[in-house]
Coordinates of C-alpha atoms in Angstrom, one line a residue:
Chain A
X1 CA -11.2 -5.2 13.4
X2 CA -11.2 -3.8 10.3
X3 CA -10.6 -6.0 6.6
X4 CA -10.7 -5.8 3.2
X5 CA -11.7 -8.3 0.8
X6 CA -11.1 -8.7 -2.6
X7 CA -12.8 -12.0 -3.5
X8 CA -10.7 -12.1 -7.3
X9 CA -7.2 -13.2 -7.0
X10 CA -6.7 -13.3 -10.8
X11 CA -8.9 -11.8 -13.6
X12 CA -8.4 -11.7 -17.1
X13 CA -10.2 -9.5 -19.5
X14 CA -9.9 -8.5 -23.3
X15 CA -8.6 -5.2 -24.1
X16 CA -11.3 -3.3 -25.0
X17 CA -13.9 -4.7 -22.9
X18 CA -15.4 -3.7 -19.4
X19 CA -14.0 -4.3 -16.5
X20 CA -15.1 -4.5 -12.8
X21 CA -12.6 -5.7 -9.1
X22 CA -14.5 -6.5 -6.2
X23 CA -13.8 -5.0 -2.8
X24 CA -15.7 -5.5 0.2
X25 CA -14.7 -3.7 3.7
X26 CA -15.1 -4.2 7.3
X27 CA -15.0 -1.6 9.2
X28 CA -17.2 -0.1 12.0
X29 CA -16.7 3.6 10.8
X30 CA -17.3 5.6 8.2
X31 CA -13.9 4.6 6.2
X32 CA -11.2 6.4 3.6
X33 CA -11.5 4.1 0.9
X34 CA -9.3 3.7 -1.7
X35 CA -7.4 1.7 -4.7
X36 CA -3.7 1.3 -5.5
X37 CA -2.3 0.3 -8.7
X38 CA 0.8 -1.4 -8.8
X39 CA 2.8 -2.6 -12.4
X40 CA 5.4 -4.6 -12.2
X41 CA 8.4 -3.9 -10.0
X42 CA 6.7 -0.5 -9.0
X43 CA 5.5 0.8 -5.8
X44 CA 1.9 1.4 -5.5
X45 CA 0.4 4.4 -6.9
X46 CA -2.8 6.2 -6.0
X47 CA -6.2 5.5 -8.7
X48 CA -8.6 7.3 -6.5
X49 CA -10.1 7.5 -3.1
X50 CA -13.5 8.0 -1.4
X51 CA -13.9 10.6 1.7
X52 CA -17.6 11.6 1.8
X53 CA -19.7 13.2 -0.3
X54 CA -20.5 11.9 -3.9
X55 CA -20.5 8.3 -4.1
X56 CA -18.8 7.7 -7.3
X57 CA -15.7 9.0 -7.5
X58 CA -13.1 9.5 -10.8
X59 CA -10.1 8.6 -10.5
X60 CA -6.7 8.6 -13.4
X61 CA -6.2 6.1 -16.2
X62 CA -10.1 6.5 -16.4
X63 CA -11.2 4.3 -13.7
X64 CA -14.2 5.2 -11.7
X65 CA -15.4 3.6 -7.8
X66 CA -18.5 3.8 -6.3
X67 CA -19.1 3.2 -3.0
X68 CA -22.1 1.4 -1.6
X69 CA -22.7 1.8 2.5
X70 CA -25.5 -0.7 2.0
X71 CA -23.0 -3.5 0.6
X72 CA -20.0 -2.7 2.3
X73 CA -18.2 -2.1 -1.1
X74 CA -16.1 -0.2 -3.1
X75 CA -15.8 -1.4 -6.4
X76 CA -13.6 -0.3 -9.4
X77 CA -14.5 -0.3 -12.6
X78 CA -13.3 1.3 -16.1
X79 CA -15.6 1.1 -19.5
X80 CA -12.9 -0.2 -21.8
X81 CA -9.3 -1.5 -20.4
X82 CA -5.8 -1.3 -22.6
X83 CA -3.8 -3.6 -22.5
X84 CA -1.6 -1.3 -20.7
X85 CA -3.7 -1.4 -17.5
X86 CA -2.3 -5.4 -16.8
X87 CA -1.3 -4.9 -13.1
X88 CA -2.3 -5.7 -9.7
X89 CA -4.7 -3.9 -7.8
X90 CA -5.6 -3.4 -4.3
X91 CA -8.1 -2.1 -2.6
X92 CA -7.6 -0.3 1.0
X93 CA -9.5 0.9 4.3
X94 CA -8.8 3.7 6.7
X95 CA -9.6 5.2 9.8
X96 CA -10.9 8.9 9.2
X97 CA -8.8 10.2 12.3
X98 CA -5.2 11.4 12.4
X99 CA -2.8 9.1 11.8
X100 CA -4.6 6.9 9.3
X101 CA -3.3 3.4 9.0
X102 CA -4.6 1.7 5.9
X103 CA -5.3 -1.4 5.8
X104 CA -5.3 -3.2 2.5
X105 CA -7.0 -6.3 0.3
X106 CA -5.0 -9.1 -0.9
X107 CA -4.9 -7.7 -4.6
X108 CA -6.4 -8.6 -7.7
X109 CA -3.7 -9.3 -11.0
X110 CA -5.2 -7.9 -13.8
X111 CA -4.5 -9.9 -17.1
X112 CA -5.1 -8.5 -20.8
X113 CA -5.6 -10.6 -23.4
X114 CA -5.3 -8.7 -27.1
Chain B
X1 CA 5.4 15.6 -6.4
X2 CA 6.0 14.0 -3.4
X3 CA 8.8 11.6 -3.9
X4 CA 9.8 9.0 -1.0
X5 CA 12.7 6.8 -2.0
X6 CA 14.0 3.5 -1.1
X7 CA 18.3 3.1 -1.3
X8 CA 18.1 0.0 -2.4
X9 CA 15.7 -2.1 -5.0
X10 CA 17.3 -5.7 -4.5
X11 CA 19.4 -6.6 -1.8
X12 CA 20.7 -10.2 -0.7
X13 CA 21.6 -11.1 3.0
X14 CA 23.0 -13.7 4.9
X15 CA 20.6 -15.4 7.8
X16 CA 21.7 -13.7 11.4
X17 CA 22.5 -10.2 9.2
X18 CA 21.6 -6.9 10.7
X19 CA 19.8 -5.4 7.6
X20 CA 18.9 -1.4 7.4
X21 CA 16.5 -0.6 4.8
X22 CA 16.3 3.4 4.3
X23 CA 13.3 5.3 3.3
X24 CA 13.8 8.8 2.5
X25 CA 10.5 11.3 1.9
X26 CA 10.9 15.2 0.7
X27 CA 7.5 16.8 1.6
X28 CA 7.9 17.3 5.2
X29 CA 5.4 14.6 5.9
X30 CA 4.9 13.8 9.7
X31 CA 3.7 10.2 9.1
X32 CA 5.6 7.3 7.6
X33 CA 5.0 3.5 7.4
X34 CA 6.6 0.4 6.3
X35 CA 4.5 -2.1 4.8
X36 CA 5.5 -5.8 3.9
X37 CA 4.0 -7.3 1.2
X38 CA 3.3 -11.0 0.4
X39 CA 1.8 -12.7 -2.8
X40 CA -1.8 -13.6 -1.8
X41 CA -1.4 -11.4 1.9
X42 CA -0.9 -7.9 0.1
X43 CA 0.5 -5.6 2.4
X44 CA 0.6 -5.9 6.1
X45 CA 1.8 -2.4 8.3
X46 CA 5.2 -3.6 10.1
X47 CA 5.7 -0.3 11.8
X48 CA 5.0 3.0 11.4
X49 CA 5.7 6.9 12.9
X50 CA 3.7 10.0 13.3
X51 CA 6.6 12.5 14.5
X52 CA 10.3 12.7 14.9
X53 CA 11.4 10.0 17.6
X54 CA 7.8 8.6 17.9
X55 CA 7.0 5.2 16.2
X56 CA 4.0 2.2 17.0
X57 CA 4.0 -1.0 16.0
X58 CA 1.5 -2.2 13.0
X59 CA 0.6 -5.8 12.9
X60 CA 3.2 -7.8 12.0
X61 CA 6.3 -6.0 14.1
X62 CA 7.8 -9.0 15.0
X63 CA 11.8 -9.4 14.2
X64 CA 11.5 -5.6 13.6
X65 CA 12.6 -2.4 14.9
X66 CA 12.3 1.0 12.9
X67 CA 14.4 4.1 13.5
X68 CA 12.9 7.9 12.8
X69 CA 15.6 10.4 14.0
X70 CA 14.9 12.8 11.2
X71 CA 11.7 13.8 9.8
X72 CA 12.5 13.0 6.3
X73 CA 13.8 10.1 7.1
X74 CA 12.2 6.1 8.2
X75 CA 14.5 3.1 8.7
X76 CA 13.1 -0.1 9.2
X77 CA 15.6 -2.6 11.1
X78 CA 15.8 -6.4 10.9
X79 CA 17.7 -7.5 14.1
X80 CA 18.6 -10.9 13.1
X81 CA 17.7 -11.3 9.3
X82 CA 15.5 -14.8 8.9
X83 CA 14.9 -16.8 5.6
X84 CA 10.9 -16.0 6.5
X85 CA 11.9 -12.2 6.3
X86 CA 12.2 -12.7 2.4
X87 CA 9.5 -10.4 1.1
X88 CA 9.2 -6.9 -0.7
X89 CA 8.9 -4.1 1.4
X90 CA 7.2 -0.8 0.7
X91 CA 7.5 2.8 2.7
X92 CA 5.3 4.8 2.3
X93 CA 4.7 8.3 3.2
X94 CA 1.1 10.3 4.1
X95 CA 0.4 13.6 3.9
X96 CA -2.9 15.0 0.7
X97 CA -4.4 13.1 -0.9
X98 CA -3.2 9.9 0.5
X99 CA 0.0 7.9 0.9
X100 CA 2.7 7.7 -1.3
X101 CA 4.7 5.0 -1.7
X102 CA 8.2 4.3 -2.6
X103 CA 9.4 1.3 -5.2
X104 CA 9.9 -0.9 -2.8
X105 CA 12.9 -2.8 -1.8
X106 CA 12.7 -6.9 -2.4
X107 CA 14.8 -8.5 0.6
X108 CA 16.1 -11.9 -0.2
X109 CA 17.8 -13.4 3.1
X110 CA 20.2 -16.8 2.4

Protein backbone atom coordinates (compact mmCIF):
# COMPACT_ATOMS: atom_id res chain seq x y z
CA UNK A 1 0.00 0.00 0.00
CA UNK A 2 1.16 3.15 -0.58
CA UNK A 3 2.66 5.94 2.41
CA UNK A 4 4.11 8.91 2.92
CA UNK A 5 6.54 9.88 5.45
CA UNK A 6 7.49 12.93 6.72
CA UNK A 7 10.02 12.05 9.53
CA UNK A 8 9.78 16.06 11.09
CA UNK A 9 6.75 16.85 12.96
CA UNK A 10 7.97 20.31 14.04
CA UNK A 11 10.93 22.40 12.63
CA UNK A 12 12.03 25.68 13.43
CA UNK A 13 14.30 27.73 11.36
CA UNK A 14 15.54 31.55 11.30
CA UNK A 15 14.22 33.74 8.82
CA UNK A 16 16.64 34.08 6.40
CA UNK A 17 18.23 30.82 6.58
CA UNK A 18 17.85 27.50 4.42
CA UNK A 19 15.43 25.32 4.74
CA UNK A 20 14.87 21.63 3.86
CA UNK A 21 11.21 19.02 4.91
CA UNK A 22 11.71 15.49 4.49
CA UNK A 23 9.38 13.22 2.53
CA UNK A 24 9.90 9.74 1.90
CA UNK A 25 7.10 7.63 -0.28
CA UNK A 26 6.02 4.18 -0.65
CA UNK A 27 4.67 3.38 -3.52
CA UNK A 28 5.11 0.60 -6.07
CA UNK A 29 4.60 2.92 -9.18
CA UNK A 30 5.95 5.64 -10.70
CA UNK A 31 3.97 8.29 -8.35
CA UNK A 32 2.41 12.16 -8.77
CA UNK A 33 4.20 13.69 -6.06
CA UNK A 34 3.48 16.64 -4.58
CA UNK A 35 3.48 19.34 -1.50
CA UNK A 36 0.61 21.33 0.04
CA UNK A 37 0.98 24.38 2.11
CA UNK A 38 -1.46 25.07 4.57
CA UNK A 39 -1.44 28.59 7.01
CA UNK A 40 -3.56 28.76 9.57
CA UNK A 41 -7.20 28.21 9.33
CA UNK A 42 -6.72 27.71 5.39
CA UNK A 43 -7.32 24.88 3.25
CA UNK A 44 -4.28 23.49 1.57
CA UNK A 45 -2.84 25.06 -1.35
CA UNK A 46 -0.76 23.70 -4.13
CA UNK A 47 3.51 24.51 -3.87
CA UNK A 48 4.41 22.23 -6.68
CA UNK A 49 4.17 18.78 -8.01
CA UNK A 50 6.37 16.17 -9.79
CA UNK A 51 4.95 14.10 -12.96
CA UNK A 52 8.02 12.94 -14.98
CA UNK A 53 10.55 14.51 -16.69
CA UNK A 54 13.03 16.92 -14.91
CA UNK A 55 13.65 15.95 -11.44
CA UNK A 56 13.74 19.25 -9.70
CA UNK A 57 10.81 21.01 -10.02
CA UNK A 58 9.92 24.97 -9.07
CA UNK A 59 7.25 25.63 -7.44
CA UNK A 60 5.52 29.37 -5.92
CA UNK A 61 6.79 31.27 -2.85
CA UNK A 62 10.22 30.08 -4.21
CA UNK A 63 10.34 26.64 -3.09
CA UNK A 64 11.94 24.01 -5.15
CA UNK A 65 11.55 19.66 -4.83
CA UNK A 66 13.64 17.29 -6.18
CA UNK A 67 12.84 13.99 -6.59
CA UNK A 68 15.15 11.05 -6.03
CA UNK A 69 13.84 7.41 -7.42
CA UNK A 70 16.92 5.99 -5.73
CA UNK A 71 15.75 7.28 -2.12
CA UNK A 72 12.24 7.22 -2.35
CA UNK A 73 12.07 11.00 -1.71
CA UNK A 74 10.80 14.10 -2.54
CA UNK A 75 12.13 16.81 -0.59
CA UNK A 76 11.32 20.50 -0.41
CA UNK A 77 13.59 23.00 0.11
CA UNK A 78 13.78 26.94 -0.35
CA UNK A 79 17.29 29.01 -0.04
CA UNK A 80 16.12 31.69 2.40
CA UNK A 81 12.59 31.38 4.33
CA UNK A 82 10.42 34.69 5.64
CA UNK A 83 9.02 34.65 8.26
CA UNK A 84 5.82 34.57 6.31
CA UNK A 85 6.33 30.98 5.14
CA UNK A 86 5.50 29.66 9.17
CA UNK A 87 2.83 26.99 8.16
CA UNK A 88 2.44 23.38 7.92
CA UNK A 89 3.39 21.32 5.18
CA UNK A 90 2.57 18.13 3.65
CA UNK A 91 3.76 16.10 1.44
CA UNK A 92 1.47 13.72 -0.84
CA UNK A 93 1.56 10.50 -3.27
CA UNK A 94 -0.56 9.53 -6.16
CA UNK A 95 -1.50 6.96 -8.50
CA UNK A 96 -0.75 8.17 -12.20
CA UNK A 97 -4.14 6.60 -13.44
CA UNK A 98 -7.52 8.30 -13.58
CA UNK A 99 -9.00 8.99 -10.63
CA UNK A 100 -5.99 9.82 -8.51
CA UNK A 101 -6.46 9.53 -4.83
CA UNK A 102 -3.67 11.20 -2.98
CA UNK A 103 -2.43 10.07 -0.26
CA UNK A 104 -0.74 12.38 2.17
CA UNK A 105 2.20 12.66 5.04
CA UNK A 106 1.47 13.61 8.49
CA UNK A 107 2.80 17.28 8.01
CA UNK A 108 5.60 19.16 9.10
CA UNK A 109 4.80 22.80 11.20
CA UNK A 110 7.12 25.15 10.04
CA UNK A 111 8.27 27.68 12.82
CA UNK A 112 10.15 31.10 12.11
CA UNK A 113 12.09 32.56 14.49
CA UNK A 114 13.16 36.43 13.62
CA UNK B 1 -9.34 29.99 -10.57
CA UNK B 2 -10.97 27.14 -9.52
CA UNK B 3 -12.79 27.82 -6.41
CA UNK B 4 -14.54 24.89 -4.26
CA UNK B 5 -16.32 26.14 -1.23
CA UNK B 6 -17.32 24.84 2.06
CA UNK B 7 -20.92 26.53 3.74
CA UNK B 8 -19.75 26.40 6.75
CA UNK B 9 -16.21 27.12 8.58
CA UNK B 10 -17.18 26.17 12.29
CA UNK B 11 -20.11 24.33 13.23
CA UNK B 12 -21.14 22.74 16.67
CA UNK B 13 -23.39 19.55 17.03
CA UNK B 14 -25.07 17.60 19.45
CA UNK B 15 -23.89 13.66 19.70
CA UNK B 16 -26.80 11.46 17.66
CA UNK B 17 -27.13 14.78 15.06
CA UNK B 18 -27.44 14.14 11.43
CA UNK B 19 -24.76 16.61 10.11
CA UNK B 20 -24.54 17.76 6.20
CA UNK B 21 -21.39 19.37 5.38
CA UNK B 22 -21.64 20.93 1.69
CA UNK B 23 -18.91 21.29 -0.77
CA UNK B 24 -19.59 23.33 -3.73
CA UNK B 25 -16.80 23.28 -6.91
CA UNK B 26 -17.27 25.73 -10.16
CA UNK B 27 -14.94 24.18 -12.78
CA UNK B 28 -16.98 21.32 -13.95
CA UNK B 29 -14.60 18.92 -12.29
CA UNK B 30 -15.71 15.19 -12.41
CA UNK B 31 -13.78 14.16 -9.31
CA UNK B 32 -14.31 15.24 -5.76
CA UNK B 33 -13.10 14.01 -2.27
CA UNK B 34 -13.56 14.62 1.32
CA UNK B 35 -10.55 14.32 3.38
CA UNK B 36 -10.43 14.40 7.29
CA UNK B 37 -7.65 15.71 8.87
CA UNK B 38 -6.15 14.97 12.34
CA UNK B 39 -3.11 16.75 14.14
CA UNK B 40 -0.27 14.19 13.75
CA UNK B 41 -2.57 11.79 11.04
CA UNK B 42 -2.78 14.58 8.30
CA UNK B 43 -5.42 13.87 6.07
CA UNK B 44 -7.10 10.57 5.55
CA UNK B 45 -9.72 10.19 2.11
CA UNK B 46 -13.29 9.54 3.84
CA UNK B 47 -15.00 9.23 0.58
CA UNK B 48 -14.74 10.38 -2.68
CA UNK B 49 -16.69 10.54 -6.44
CA UNK B 50 -15.60 10.40 -9.96
CA UNK B 51 -19.09 11.25 -11.71
CA UNK B 52 -22.61 12.34 -10.95
CA UNK B 53 -24.30 9.57 -8.72
CA UNK B 54 -21.04 7.52 -8.48
CA UNK B 55 -18.98 7.65 -5.17
CA UNK B 56 -16.25 4.85 -3.40
CA UNK B 57 -15.27 4.73 -0.15
CA UNK B 58 -11.53 6.08 0.93
CA UNK B 59 -10.09 4.71 4.07
CA UNK B 60 -11.67 5.87 6.84
CA UNK B 61 -15.64 5.73 5.53
CA UNK B 62 -16.87 4.58 8.56
CA UNK B 63 -19.92 6.68 10.23
CA UNK B 64 -20.06 8.21 6.77
CA UNK B 65 -22.13 8.50 3.83
CA UNK B 66 -21.54 11.23 0.93
CA UNK B 67 -24.15 12.43 -1.53
CA UNK B 68 -23.20 13.67 -5.33
CA UNK B 69 -26.51 14.38 -7.16
CA UNK B 70 -25.01 17.35 -9.05
CA UNK B 71 -21.73 17.68 -10.58
CA UNK B 72 -20.79 20.72 -8.78
CA UNK B 73 -21.86 19.64 -5.94
CA UNK B 74 -20.27 16.84 -2.86
CA UNK B 75 -21.98 16.33 0.50
CA UNK B 76 -20.43 14.44 2.98
CA UNK B 77 -23.06 12.92 5.68
CA UNK B 78 -22.58 11.94 9.29
CA UNK B 79 -25.43 9.58 10.16
CA UNK B 80 -25.26 9.68 13.84
CA UNK B 81 -22.64 12.55 14.72
CA UNK B 82 -19.99 10.99 17.53
CA UNK B 83 -17.68 13.00 19.94
CA UNK B 84 -14.68 10.91 17.80
CA UNK B 85 -16.09 12.64 14.62
CA UNK B 86 -14.62 16.07 15.97
CA UNK B 87 -12.02 16.94 13.32
CA UNK B 88 -11.53 19.40 10.38
CA UNK B 89 -12.65 18.41 7.21
CA UNK B 90 -11.37 19.32 3.81
CA UNK B 91 -13.14 18.93 0.07
CA UNK B 92 -11.34 18.98 -2.29
CA UNK B 93 -11.72 19.12 -5.98
CA UNK B 94 -9.26 17.60 -9.04
CA UNK B 95 -9.14 18.48 -12.23
CA UNK B 96 -5.04 20.52 -13.81
CA UNK B 97 -2.76 20.75 -12.15
CA UNK B 98 -3.89 18.94 -9.09
CA UNK B 99 -6.59 19.20 -6.44
CA UNK B 100 -7.96 22.13 -4.99
CA UNK B 101 -9.04 22.29 -1.81
CA UNK B 102 -11.65 24.26 -0.01
CA UNK B 103 -11.10 26.03 3.73
CA UNK B 104 -12.18 23.37 5.39
CA UNK B 105 -14.99 23.12 7.83
CA UNK B 106 -13.82 22.24 11.75
CA UNK B 107 -16.82 19.91 13.16
CA UNK B 108 -16.97 20.05 16.90
CA UNK B 109 -19.69 17.35 18.04
CA UNK B 110 -20.91 17.79 22.09
Amino acid sequence: AQSVTQPDIHITVSEGASLELRCNYSYGATPYLFWYVQSPGQGLQLLLKYFSGDTLVQGIKGFEAEFKRSQSSFNLRKPSVHWSDAAEYFCAVGPMEYGNKLVFGAGTILRVKS
Amino acid sequence: DVKVTQSSRYLVKRTGEKVFLECVQDMDHENMFWYRQDPGLGLRLIYFSYDVKMKEKGDIPEGYSVSREKKERFSLILESASTNQTSMYLCASRGTPGYTFGSGTRLTVV
